[in-house]
């Protein structure tokens, strides 16, 4: 046997792998499907990755002959050649059930498909295909999913021809192509189609009604095209549930153009040119919906200026539905954001069935005064980025299920006492970026699991939450306001508050009398980015359960005994970006459980850690951007590495190796101090130099005594003479 033959014999000879796959030895050329890319998923289920061509692969006999187990073969071919020659194993091709071909074919006949009659899923995504010749899908009688997205197809006129009628194709994806026109008979044979994606093309005309034969279609994606009018093109789709028309040029939607609109679970006509909301857009039929269906009506990003009252026909339809003994639980989500709505009629939402989400953000709404009974089931209400200056009790009185309320970026300057008296399930209330300067009460009750109130960016300088109000408030955000006197923020009765953010205010000093905070529950307090220069002893003494205290970005220079008294549970203390040149650990002796201390960016010259030598937990001290010496750093690192202490200096971002870093921590080298290695020890050269200096000093000392001895001996001899 020649060496060449031996080479190919050993390389391509059939071998059983873990899945009992056999690599064919018929083809005397390099294998296209490497053995390590052939995976056995389960009995008679395989995943195979090939390059260029599909050659040299066979299935075990028990998976090729009659079997009670289904045979699934998933093949991916990278850099696939456009055609396959006579050496391709046709028997193996006939076993493939899922095929993905990746190549670059401007024009193709897809000849391989002639031999893949069992194919169920075909993926031809992103191959640069402009033209598909002949009828390559004709014999694919089992094909269920065909993906031709991200190509350059223009003409699909006679593309989808099949031998079997009706065929099994259920999903067809043609997104991101260059299709401008869809002929009336383009999908004539695809009567079993359930999902069709034509999004991101150049379609503008649907006058030939190309979908009329798709009687089982449930999902149709036409978003991001150039459609101006539906022209009744989808009126025959009685089972259509999801219609996506986002990003077109549609100016009008009425019942003539879209008779199936009442059947739709998802109706997305956002980013078009609609100027009116017609009642037909909001009403829904219930015969075709399953229990607990959610209808999503998305009208955002249009040119709508007004939301009119529901028509009497639609209202009566809603009430007749409520009396239906076969009533199903149907919910509605309505998105009207990013329009120019300035007027909302009182009964605008009367035709909607169990509205649970309403988004009116980024409009021009001045007054939101609607019938609260139509919003009785609402859970999410977004009114942000409008011009609302007043809230109405009648609007919110029936919203007993409301959980998320966004009123940010409006013109509110107060909250009327009775507005939210009927709401007991708030999880998040966002009132940021308004003009509220003071609040003497907050009539809000939060969800049994707790809630969040955000009042940041308001100009607020005074806040009082009396006893019995703000029940179950867990997190309060007050950052970026005008709070200078912390005593005007009274939260002492709020016994469930856990997180309080007071950052970015004007607070200058802290003392025990100004902190009117809950003692038993607060675990997180953020006072960063203020103007704090002084903290009196015992200021935090009552916050015995506090875990995190942030004091970064202030003007602190030093501390006193008792500054942090009472913080026996504190885990994290942030003192970064202050003006602390020297910090003595004796002022932090009360912090018995401290795990993390940050003193970053303080221009610190010295940090005394002697009082923490008996600390019971590992304490990370972040020392970035300071002026600490290598001598100090080396000593502390030695003590930590030798187990003498649990205090470890560190940085957020380690510096590269260099003469002025120890364990990735930058430090300042004093010329008078010995050079350290990365473990904080003197380098060998430095130790040798020191030893030499000591020897010389000893020699000089001995010489001194020797000269002194000789001098004394000479004097004695002179005296004898």
XYZ file of C-alpha atoms in Angstrom, residues 519-524 542-548 566-570:
18
model
C -33.332 53.392 63.685
C -34.269 49.743 63.372
C -34.524 49.153 59.620
C -32.174 51.436 57.649
C -29.322 49.432 56.089
C -28.115 51.733 53.274
C -28.908 55.206 66.543
C -28.431 53.579 63.111
C -27.296 50.329 64.657
C -28.318 48.131 61.670
C -26.687 50.210 58.946
C -24.626 48.067 56.552
C -23.408 50.636 53.997
C -23.004 52.814 67.155
C -22.303 51.468 63.663
C -21.495 48.029 64.982
C -23.047 46.260 61.937
C -21.451 48.439 59.265
